[in-house]
Amino acid sequence: MGNAFDASEFLAGFLVEAEEHLSASTTNLLAVETSLRKGENNPRAVRELFRSLHTIKGLSAMVGIEPIVDVAHAMETVLRKADRAAGALSTNAFEALLAGLRAIGERVRALSTSAPVAPAPPQLLDALAALEITQDASPATVELVLDAGLSAKLSATEKAQLLQGAESGRRALRVDFVPSPARAAEGTTITSVRERIGAFAEIVKVVPLSIPASDTAPGGLAFALLVLTDATNEALAAAAATQPEHVQVLHTRRVDGADPLAEPEAAEEDVGEGRKRGIVRVEVARLDDALERLSALVITRFRLARAVDALAAQGVNVGELGEIVKGYGRQVRDLRGAIMRARMVPVAELLDRVPLIVRGLSRATKKPVRVVIDAGKAELDKAVADRVFPAIVHLIRNAVDHAIESPAERRRLGKPEEGLVRVTCFERSTNQLELGISDDGRGIDREAVAHRASRPVPADDAGLLDLITLPGLTTLDHATKTSGRGLGMDIVKRAVVELGGELSLGTTPGAGTTFTLCIPLTITIVDAFSFVCGEQTFVAPVAAIEEVVEVVPEALVRGPSRHTRFGEVRFMERRGEIVPLVNLASVFSLASREEPKALVVRRNGAALAFGIQRMVGQQEVVIRPLEDPLVKVTGVSGSTDLGDGRPTLVLDLVALSGALSQNRTEVPV
């Protein structure tokens, strides 16, 4: 039939949706485990987990992936029982559900690579079917005071969630909202009220209620929002466009023998206006294509500006044309901002998988480890995120496997048995991000590392970092399942350097280690300085340059070694700091000229200045990386086109300063 349903058309959308719901499911299941350790239930996490799996099951059925349907259905059955038992889950149930998520994830990944999808594991289905979820036999001693109509519309999990919140010190409240045409005309609807209240309160349930029709309620409809919050009645009333007297405290009372969490015979589903997510999913390939076309516009802008300058040099009046070119430049910059914002992903979303990774490493090494993630609202280009995540995983793996001590050793040292791994992230500037991975372990033994590397003991953390990132170096005698092959730190450094970033280290024996990754927010189109050195034009990203300074020849001091392979090294004073000055033309064996200006960069806290002839300007440039290993040179990260049709080298001055400080042979001469 010509109108036959073709599920393959929906496959891309299914994969995106499934990944999102798997990520949410993992987060909620780990929240359940955290509550289990405290001896508590987590009814909200159980309910959210149930919803995610229900969606995965429906999507999988739509595209005909029956193995995922079977696993999700078995997990859903367990969670439905747990939901009726106020979110109660045993450790065995948690482990079986975690295995179920892994099984679903494996089949989603197989589908994404067009590999055969394995059937649902019979042992897993049997284990899930054998689980028994029982409610605490002891009668509840506290219940919510609710009117019968409202109580009948709440599930056991929702009642438990409200009780749990109230007992933990939060305020359990009911906020009534009555919709009307007048309020809708002002933009106040149940959707906008939910969004405003949800910004500072936990909404447990929105219950529609029938009320007598009146002038203020012409539709005879009201909504009761049941929330947990620390906010005042006035703040809630303002968010709901109502009066403070319409905000009621949900009181509790002691009961004898009754079970207030019993499931009602029929609970109506939460109805009302659905939330408008305002999200359109777009394949990354389409964003890449848009960025590529934008790159062509950037180069065209350079060429247009050059053509206008040439006409002006011939005496042509280009005043009006010049204004048009300036306007075009502003529009291209705005377009760049819009496309880059579309490519950005929250760092918190990137780090969603970290808790599960740490949990697996903790079980493999038999070390209890807690992970704390503080990513704030930082965002990162999707291409950068994909390239930096393996480096983050390597650092976390090393922290758990190498740095965190065994429970017995931590007890002997007076530390908590549970180790700590902390991942932090914040925007260092408008175009640079700083990621930190730290632990409270034993620190790095300088002598042991130097012995394994057959090198002198490093004097500082920068020297230690250079040692541990040597290819093939490992401090383990035998490789384990997680590390010991001598590849991790070399991969981390290479990933950061190839992004044009910087890796630094801080370690204290017995207290822990911190690795800091400074990486650009984006790597394709960047703001850059163009400058002339040895009669040749170069480009360097603005983010890598700390300052552009004037060089005063009379104030320079010559170093003890005047004739190095990089030319003469001199020193300049900059705000009380002595900074080495190297002629950039000499580094690249170009014709050396006067160097009235210098570009100051900083690596591992140490500043270095590169002398240049003159600055040309600052502009957006499209960086084309040098992929061929035969033409890769330390200090050169790629090329760009400034509108003259000729390639202009893009310099990585931070990497170049590192090579100069170590006097490496790969530095171009």
XYZ file of C-alpha atoms in Angstrom:
669
model
C 0.000 0.000 0.000
C 1.243 3.455 -0.849
C 0.183 4.884 2.514
C 1.853 2.178 4.620
C 3.403 3.421 7.843
C 7.198 3.648 7.628
C 8.681 3.641 11.145
C 12.165 4.416 9.804
C 11.053 7.994 9.180
C 10.690 8.431 12.945
C 13.899 6.640 13.929
C 16.034 9.774 14.384
C 13.394 11.363 16.584
C 12.991 8.139 18.553
C 16.729 7.941 19.290
C 16.823 11.517 20.597
C 13.713 11.020 22.755
C 14.955 7.672 24.069
C 18.355 9.105 25.044
C 16.683 11.978 26.896
C 14.353 9.691 28.824
C 17.172 7.234 29.592
C 19.216 10.107 31.019
C 16.262 11.268 33.136
C 15.609 7.676 34.253
C 19.214 7.229 35.364
C 19.107 10.474 37.347
C 15.883 9.481 39.103
C 17.049 5.931 39.821
C 20.268 7.236 41.397
C 18.126 9.605 43.489
C 16.197 6.544 44.692
C 19.488 4.878 45.679
C 20.528 7.979 47.636
C 17.227 7.858 49.542
C 17.632 4.121 50.176
C 20.969 4.769 51.868
C 19.191 7.181 54.215
C 16.444 4.654 54.912
C 13.855 6.792 53.129
C 11.488 6.397 50.198
C 11.595 8.779 47.248
C 8.064 8.760 45.823
C 8.681 11.628 43.423
C 11.719 9.967 41.800
C 9.796 6.685 41.489
C 6.910 8.420 39.761
C 9.191 10.346 37.368
C 11.043 7.120 36.571
C 7.732 5.405 35.836
C 6.711 8.216 33.477
C 10.005 8.096 31.568
C 9.830 4.322 31.099
C 6.191 4.531 30.071
C 7.195 7.009 27.354
C 10.120 4.829 26.228
C 7.786 1.836 25.973
C 5.276 3.762 23.879
C 7.920 5.172 21.534
C 9.550 1.750 21.121
C 6.220 0.165 20.278
C 5.621 2.870 17.671
C 8.865 2.063 15.811
C 8.563 -1.687 16.408
C 11.487 -2.303 18.815
C 9.870 -5.119 20.790
C 12.891 -6.032 23.009
C 12.836 -2.521 24.490
C 9.058 -2.736 24.894
C 9.425 -6.006 26.837
C 12.090 -4.677 29.219
C 10.336 -1.332 29.768
C 7.026 -3.089 30.455
C 8.601 -5.373 33.066
C 10.247 -2.380 34.768
C 7.002 -0.421 34.569
C 5.179 -3.209 36.425
C 7.707 -3.047 39.280
C 7.459 0.734 39.482
C 3.657 0.669 39.446
C 3.759 -1.548 42.541
C 6.324 0.760 44.150
C 4.153 3.770 43.343
C 1.219 2.156 45.140
C 3.515 1.449 48.098
C 4.399 5.162 48.470
C 7.654 4.839 46.544
C 9.050 1.868 48.469
C 11.850 0.057 46.606
C 14.289 -2.537 47.919
C 17.988 -2.742 47.100
C 17.313 -5.833 44.965
C 14.657 -3.928 43.035
C 17.074 -1.054 42.494
C 19.763 -3.370 41.074
C 17.263 -5.060 38.752
C 15.949 -1.711 37.517
C 19.496 -0.483 36.906
C 20.199 -3.622 34.864
C 17.008 -2.892 32.931
C 18.170 0.629 32.081
C 21.492 -0.780 30.875
C 19.671 -3.305 28.691
C 17.508 -0.586 27.145
C 20.543 1.656 26.618
C 22.461 -1.128 24.849
C 19.575 -1.713 22.453
C 19.126 1.995 21.746
C 22.839 2.262 20.904
C 22.609 -0.806 18.656
C 19.705 0.799 16.845
C 21.644 4.055 16.377
C 24.507 2.171 14.667
C 22.157 0.021 12.536
C 23.339 -3.087 14.403
C 20.959 -5.963 15.200
C 18.879 -5.366 18.326
C 19.251 -8.278 20.753
C 16.144 -9.839 22.300
C 15.191 -8.912 25.839
C 17.365 -10.918 28.311
C 15.160 -13.697 29.763
C 17.079 -13.680 33.072
C 16.416 -9.960 33.493
C 12.709 -10.325 32.739
C 12.478 -13.202 35.238
C 14.321 -11.178 37.895
C 11.983 -8.211 37.436
C 8.896 -10.444 37.515
C 10.071 -12.123 40.730
C 10.413 -8.859 42.647
C 7.897 -8.273 45.400
C 7.190 -4.721 46.489
C 5.587 -4.605 49.913
C 4.344 -1.592 51.789
C 5.529 -0.986 55.323
C 3.249 -3.024 57.557
C 3.393 -0.499 60.382
C 0.388 1.813 60.289
C 1.014 5.436 59.448
C 0.625 7.784 62.383
C 0.239 11.001 60.362
C -2.019 11.918 57.470
C -2.846 15.043 55.479
C -6.020 16.919 56.257
C -7.716 17.150 52.839
C -11.320 17.384 51.761
C -12.678 14.117 50.432
C -12.952 15.265 46.812
C -9.334 16.398 46.655
C -7.996 13.394 48.583
C -9.659 10.998 46.144
C -7.689 12.511 43.276
C -4.270 12.015 44.897
C -2.298 8.796 44.581
C -0.465 7.195 47.484
C 2.836 8.439 46.086
C 1.612 12.038 45.869
C 0.308 11.929 49.441
C 3.600 10.448 50.614
C 5.503 13.142 48.734
C 3.519 15.904 50.468
C 3.903 14.248 53.879
C 7.616 13.692 53.381
C 8.109 17.318 52.391
C 6.102 18.608 55.353
C 7.995 16.392 57.812
C 11.328 17.630 56.432
C 10.426 21.219 57.314
C 9.013 22.484 54.021
C 5.578 24.073 53.757
C 2.866 21.949 52.125
C 0.384 24.376 50.572
C -2.671 24.526 48.357
C -2.915 27.423 45.907
C -6.202 27.956 44.054
C -6.324 29.499 40.589
C -9.568 30.351 38.795
C -9.181 30.937 35.032
C -11.285 33.543 33.256
C -11.364 35.285 29.852
C -10.095 38.502 31.458
C -7.072 36.753 32.948
C -6.392 34.902 29.701
C -6.376 38.243 27.858
C -3.652 39.388 30.280
C -1.630 36.247 29.534
C -2.414 34.588 32.880
C -3.374 30.943 32.324
C -2.836 27.735 34.262
C 0.265 27.134 32.113
C 1.853 30.483 32.993
C 0.894 30.047 36.667
C 2.537 26.601 36.755
C 5.698 27.999 35.205
C 5.898 30.906 37.673
C 5.217 28.776 40.748
C 7.478 25.994 39.477
C 10.393 28.450 39.472
C 10.530 28.471 43.301
C 8.287 25.619 44.475
C 7.922 21.883 43.904
C 4.539 21.238 42.301
C 3.258 17.845 43.453
C -0.121 17.898 41.717
C -2.452 20.213 39.803
C -6.051 19.134 40.383
C -8.964 20.509 38.310
C -12.089 21.209 40.372
C -15.683 21.993 39.434
C -17.090 25.059 41.196
C -20.347 27.005 40.807
C -20.246 29.378 37.830
C -20.030 33.061 38.738
C -18.797 36.373 37.375
C -15.263 35.604 38.584
C -15.465 31.965 37.452
C -17.618 31.991 34.307
C -16.430 28.538 33.279
C -17.176 26.886 36.615
C -13.585 25.589 36.726
C -10.755 26.041 39.211
C -7.322 24.491 39.692
C -5.845 23.489 43.046
C -2.039 23.459 42.952
C -0.510 21.346 45.729
C 3.064 22.473 46.314
C 6.055 22.148 48.626
C 8.026 25.334 49.165
C 9.809 27.652 51.574
C 8.324 30.752 49.925
C 5.789 33.064 51.565
C 2.049 33.075 50.920
C 2.413 36.484 49.298
C 4.979 35.210 46.778
C 2.768 32.256 45.841
C -0.313 34.459 45.563
C 1.523 36.880 43.279
C 2.679 34.010 41.048
C -0.882 32.643 40.860
C -2.440 36.085 40.280
C -4.630 35.608 43.336
C -4.932 36.817 46.920
C -2.884 35.472 49.875
C -6.079 34.181 51.508
C -6.399 31.726 48.600
C -3.163 30.064 49.737
C -3.940 27.380 52.330
C -1.591 25.382 54.537
C -2.081 21.612 54.282
C -2.179 20.477 57.902
C -1.428 16.991 59.185
C -3.057 14.991 61.971
C -2.266 11.859 63.929
C -4.306 8.749 63.175
C -4.577 5.325 64.771
C -4.239 2.311 62.528
C -5.618 3.921 59.386
C -3.535 3.877 56.245
C -3.692 7.347 54.699
C -1.600 6.225 51.740
C -4.101 3.691 50.450
C -4.565 4.008 46.725
C -7.947 5.508 45.778
C -10.201 3.375 43.650
C -10.053 5.821 40.774
C -7.784 8.809 40.536
C -8.345 11.256 37.733
C -5.398 12.190 35.596
C -3.995 15.683 35.874
C -5.726 17.670 33.141
C -5.631 21.239 32.007
C -3.485 23.098 29.585
C -0.358 21.167 28.648
C 2.966 22.834 29.088
C 4.307 24.351 25.945
C 7.890 23.190 25.790
C 8.862 25.476 22.931
C 11.540 23.037 21.753
C 12.243 21.880 18.209
C 14.754 19.044 17.816
C 17.256 19.555 15.033
C 19.897 17.103 13.835
C 23.447 18.237 14.586
C 24.312 17.744 10.909
C 21.866 20.513 9.993
C 23.460 22.874 12.512
C 26.881 21.962 11.131
C 25.634 22.812 7.643
C 24.283 26.176 8.851
C 27.633 26.911 10.508
C 29.503 26.002 7.331
C 27.372 28.412 5.314
C 27.920 31.085 7.954
C 31.669 30.494 7.627
C 31.391 31.284 3.922
C 29.554 34.519 4.762
C 32.330 35.537 7.175
C 34.970 35.072 4.462
C 32.789 36.927 1.947
C 32.565 39.823 4.389
C 36.384 40.004 4.514
C 36.572 40.029 0.717
C 33.893 42.693 0.459
C 35.723 44.892 2.971
C 38.970 44.486 1.009
C 37.217 45.421 -2.235
C 35.754 48.562 -0.636
C 39.187 49.535 0.711
C 40.676 49.073 -2.779
C 38.022 51.336 -4.304
C 38.649 53.957 -1.634
C 42.381 53.836 -2.409
C 41.541 54.645 -6.043
C 39.673 57.773 -4.974
C 36.162 56.358 -5.334
C 33.579 57.713 -2.903
C 32.596 54.627 -0.907
C 30.858 56.359 2.007
C 27.430 54.819 1.490
C 28.881 51.463 0.443
C 31.076 51.464 3.543
C 28.025 51.900 5.780
C 26.321 48.993 4.023
C 29.404 46.821 4.596
C 29.434 47.756 8.293
C 25.755 46.874 8.594
C 26.398 43.583 6.816
C 29.181 42.842 9.296
C 26.858 43.451 12.246
C 24.227 41.183 10.720
C 26.775 38.403 10.178
C 27.894 38.721 13.808
C 24.277 38.545 15.016
C 23.677 35.512 12.800
C 26.783 33.883 14.220
C 25.483 34.459 17.748
C 22.097 32.945 16.883
C 23.606 29.825 15.280
C 26.108 29.347 18.091
C 23.348 29.609 20.707
C 21.463 26.879 18.847
C 24.570 24.663 19.007
C 25.134 25.133 22.738
C 24.285 22.328 25.173
C 24.104 22.681 28.973
C 27.226 21.348 30.676
C 24.949 19.873 33.359
C 23.367 17.751 30.628
C 26.821 16.651 29.441
C 27.678 15.554 32.996
C 24.420 13.636 33.546
C 26.224 10.340 32.920
C 28.992 11.006 35.444
C 27.152 9.718 38.584
C 26.464 6.380 36.893
C 30.099 6.150 35.739
C 31.322 6.834 39.282
C 28.904 4.271 40.668
C 30.248 1.598 38.308
C 33.852 2.463 39.167
C 33.010 2.425 42.867
C 31.599 -1.092 42.621
C 34.517 -2.312 40.475
C 37.167 -0.963 42.877
C 35.154 -1.699 46.056
C 35.620 1.908 47.175
C 32.567 3.912 48.280
C 32.742 7.185 46.346
C 30.366 10.133 46.273
C 30.278 12.522 43.327
C 29.244 16.181 43.568
C 28.528 18.110 40.362
C 28.225 21.889 40.193
C 27.784 22.941 36.572
C 25.506 25.936 37.099
C 24.029 27.241 33.855
C 27.218 26.992 31.797
C 26.848 25.918 28.160
C 29.250 24.520 25.592
C 29.304 24.025 21.831
C 28.119 20.504 20.966
C 31.325 19.794 19.014
C 33.508 20.850 21.965
C 31.351 18.876 24.411
C 31.708 15.668 22.387
C 35.500 16.037 22.261
C 36.074 16.987 25.898
C 33.792 14.407 27.550
C 36.229 11.461 27.075
C 38.886 13.557 28.843
C 36.513 14.130 31.767
C 35.816 10.389 31.979
C 39.566 9.598 32.024
C 40.179 12.054 34.871
C 37.269 10.701 36.918
C 38.416 7.120 36.318
C 41.920 8.000 37.510
C 40.525 9.764 40.583
C 38.569 6.689 41.689
C 41.133 4.070 40.675
C 44.396 5.819 41.663
C 43.659 8.680 44.045
C 40.863 7.551 46.371
C 42.224 5.273 49.099
C 40.628 2.018 50.232
C 38.074 2.295 53.068
C 40.541 0.747 55.547
C 43.287 3.197 54.605
C 40.920 6.169 54.808
C 39.831 5.088 58.303
C 43.471 4.861 59.358
C 44.115 8.371 58.008
C 41.097 9.805 59.800
C 39.180 10.430 56.575
C 35.535 9.508 55.908
C 35.250 6.025 54.425
C 33.395 7.468 51.462
C 35.682 9.228 49.004
C 34.660 12.430 47.239
C 34.970 13.378 43.573
C 33.852 16.897 42.714
C 33.199 18.244 39.199
C 32.780 22.012 38.869
C 32.263 24.237 35.876
C 31.895 27.956 35.235
C 32.384 30.404 32.390
C 35.795 31.977 32.806
C 35.001 34.645 30.203
C 32.567 35.190 27.354
C 34.441 32.647 25.232
C 36.168 30.305 27.678
C 35.008 27.643 30.127
C 36.810 26.249 33.171
C 36.173 22.644 34.227
C 37.583 21.285 37.470
C 37.812 17.620 38.524
C 39.031 17.180 42.094
C 39.225 14.396 44.668
C 40.038 14.085 48.369
C 42.434 11.181 47.875
C 46.127 10.602 48.489
C 47.526 13.135 46.021
C 50.190 12.357 43.411
C 53.554 11.007 44.585
C 56.180 13.051 42.711
C 59.018 10.648 43.532
C 57.081 7.585 42.354
C 56.089 9.248 39.078
C 59.645 10.452 38.434
C 61.003 6.963 39.152
C 58.578 5.322 36.701
C 59.389 7.951 34.065
C 63.160 7.730 34.715
C 63.233 11.510 35.041
C 64.311 13.935 37.777
C 61.735 14.702 40.462
C 59.706 17.714 39.254
C 59.980 20.870 41.338
C 56.387 22.013 40.873
C 52.943 20.892 39.750
C 53.547 22.092 36.182
C 56.573 19.809 35.869
C 54.612 16.957 37.430
C 51.843 17.439 34.860
C 54.392 17.185 32.054
C 55.575 13.863 33.489
C 52.196 12.197 34.014
C 51.085 13.154 30.489
C 54.028 11.367 28.872
C 52.719 8.756 26.393
C 52.704 5.247 27.857
C 53.452 6.269 31.456
C 51.566 4.430 34.203
C 52.232 4.038 37.916
C 50.502 0.642 38.094
C 52.463 -2.588 37.767
C 49.472 -4.417 36.281
C 46.626 -3.040 34.194
C 43.137 -3.260 35.668
C 39.764 -3.174 33.949
C 39.625 0.590 34.457
C 43.201 1.863 34.070
C 46.901 1.089 34.029
C 47.581 1.042 30.286
C 49.422 4.370 30.175
C 46.993 6.007 27.759
C 44.635 8.092 29.900
C 46.534 11.280 30.745
C 48.160 11.493 27.324
C 44.676 11.365 25.769
C 43.412 14.014 28.185
C 46.217 16.429 27.360
C 45.917 15.832 23.622
C 42.152 16.444 23.693
C 42.522 19.718 25.606
C 45.433 21.003 23.509
C 43.707 20.153 20.219
C 40.758 22.250 21.374
C 43.115 25.170 21.945
C 42.703 24.867 25.705
C 44.987 24.422 28.687
C 45.325 21.646 31.273
C 46.709 22.422 34.733
C 47.244 20.457 37.929
C 47.271 21.087 41.657
C 48.023 18.288 44.125
C 48.659 18.057 47.868
C 49.969 14.814 49.418
C 47.302 13.253 51.600
C 44.683 15.882 50.719
C 43.820 15.344 47.058
C 44.307 16.463 43.477
C 42.581 18.926 41.175
C 42.804 18.972 37.382
C 41.617 22.153 35.679
C 40.633 22.270 32.012
C 40.304 25.695 30.382
C 38.622 25.201 27.020
C 37.000 27.481 24.432
C 33.212 27.567 24.257
C 33.428 27.045 20.501
C 36.212 26.209 18.052
C 34.912 26.885 14.536
C 34.289 30.645 14.373
C 36.171 32.642 16.994
C 37.176 36.209 17.736
C 40.852 36.585 16.905
C 43.666 39.121 16.696
C 45.528 39.409 13.406
C 49.092 40.710 13.498
C 52.249 40.951 11.406
C 55.451 39.166 12.314
C 58.451 38.819 9.982
C 56.412 40.464 7.182
C 53.866 37.632 7.463
C 50.336 37.860 8.840
C 49.244 35.490 11.586
C 46.079 35.045 13.627
C 45.622 34.038 17.291
C 42.367 33.584 19.263
C 41.552 36.478 21.576
C 40.797 34.046 24.427
C 44.409 32.822 24.475
C 45.970 36.291 24.766
C 46.059 37.913 28.176
C 47.206 41.327 27.003
C 48.723 43.284 24.111
C 51.520 45.527 25.434
C 53.928 48.125 24.102
C 57.587 47.100 24.178
C 59.970 49.763 25.493
C 63.488 48.748 24.306
C 65.221 50.812 27.000
C 63.388 48.904 29.737
C 64.321 45.420 28.478
C 66.892 43.276 30.288
C 68.926 40.644 28.462
C 68.954 37.136 29.869
C 72.032 35.065 30.747
C 71.786 33.080 27.489
C 71.610 35.619 24.670
C 71.748 33.221 21.721
C 69.270 30.367 22.038
C 67.824 28.329 19.193
C 64.772 30.588 19.456
C 66.719 33.791 19.167
C 67.571 36.226 21.906
C 65.577 36.005 25.145
C 65.033 39.256 27.014
C 62.937 40.207 30.006
C 60.382 42.943 30.559
C 58.629 44.151 33.683
C 54.842 44.081 33.671
C 53.038 45.291 36.783
C 55.762 44.005 39.085
C 56.144 40.682 37.249
C 59.238 39.751 35.227
C 58.090 38.328 31.878
C 60.390 36.618 29.316
C 60.163 38.182 25.841
C 60.806 36.087 22.717
C 60.791 37.421 19.169
C 58.061 35.428 17.410
C 59.757 35.875 14.032
C 62.891 34.166 15.386
C 60.843 31.230 16.652
C 59.535 30.604 13.133
C 62.887 31.429 11.469
C 61.433 34.471 9.703
C 63.212 37.709 8.927
C 63.490 39.436 12.291
C 62.330 43.049 12.566
C 61.712 45.488 15.366
C 59.116 44.352 17.859
C 57.292 47.414 19.199
C 54.418 45.269 20.503
C 54.115 41.981 22.358
C 51.373 39.428 22.977
C 51.341 38.137 26.565
C 50.071 34.600 27.195
C 50.034 32.540 30.363
C 50.610 28.811 30.799
C 50.369 27.087 34.194
C 50.473 30.501 35.821
C 53.711 31.584 34.105
C 53.602 34.504 31.653
C 55.518 34.690 28.364
C 55.527 37.543 25.823
C 55.916 37.134 22.063
C 57.325 40.174 20.278
C 55.588 41.151 17.004
C 55.865 43.964 14.455
C 52.350 45.390 14.506
C 48.708 44.623 15.186
C 46.311 44.504 12.234
C 43.009 44.252 14.059
C 40.405 42.030 15.675
C 37.825 40.088 13.697
C 35.823 36.893 13.536
C 37.705 34.144 11.734
C 36.806 30.680 10.499
C 39.403 28.177 11.738
C 40.171 25.162 9.579
C 42.119 22.639 11.689
C 45.229 20.936 10.334
C 44.150 17.290 10.308
C 47.117 15.791 8.444
C 49.724 14.646 11.025
C 52.487 15.306 8.483
C 51.820 19.053 8.566
C 50.995 19.401 12.264
C 53.416 21.707 14.033
C 53.489 22.703 17.685
C 52.073 26.193 18.017
C 50.028 26.088 14.783
C 46.417 25.019 15.329
C 44.944 25.661 11.884
C 44.463 28.146 9.081
C 41.940 30.776 8.067
C 41.060 33.034 5.139
C 41.143 36.781 5.800
C 39.507 37.557 2.478
C 42.591 37.605 0.246
C 42.164 33.980 -0.844
C 45.415 32.910 0.829
C 45.638 30.700 3.929
C 46.682 32.512 7.103
C 48.127 30.411 9.913
C 46.267 30.373 13.240
C 48.739 30.185 16.132
C 48.278 28.438 19.463
C 50.571 30.669 21.500
C 49.871 28.832 24.769
C 51.079 25.509 23.327
C 54.024 27.301 21.721
C 55.020 28.836 25.060
C 54.960 25.373 26.640
C 57.218 23.967 23.935
C 59.637 26.891 24.275
C 59.847 26.537 28.049
C 60.811 22.872 27.666
C 63.156 23.488 24.721
C 61.453 20.707 22.764
C 62.819 19.555 19.438
C 59.464 19.756 17.669
C 59.419 23.547 17.937
C 59.760 24.906 14.388
C 63.151 26.398 13.595
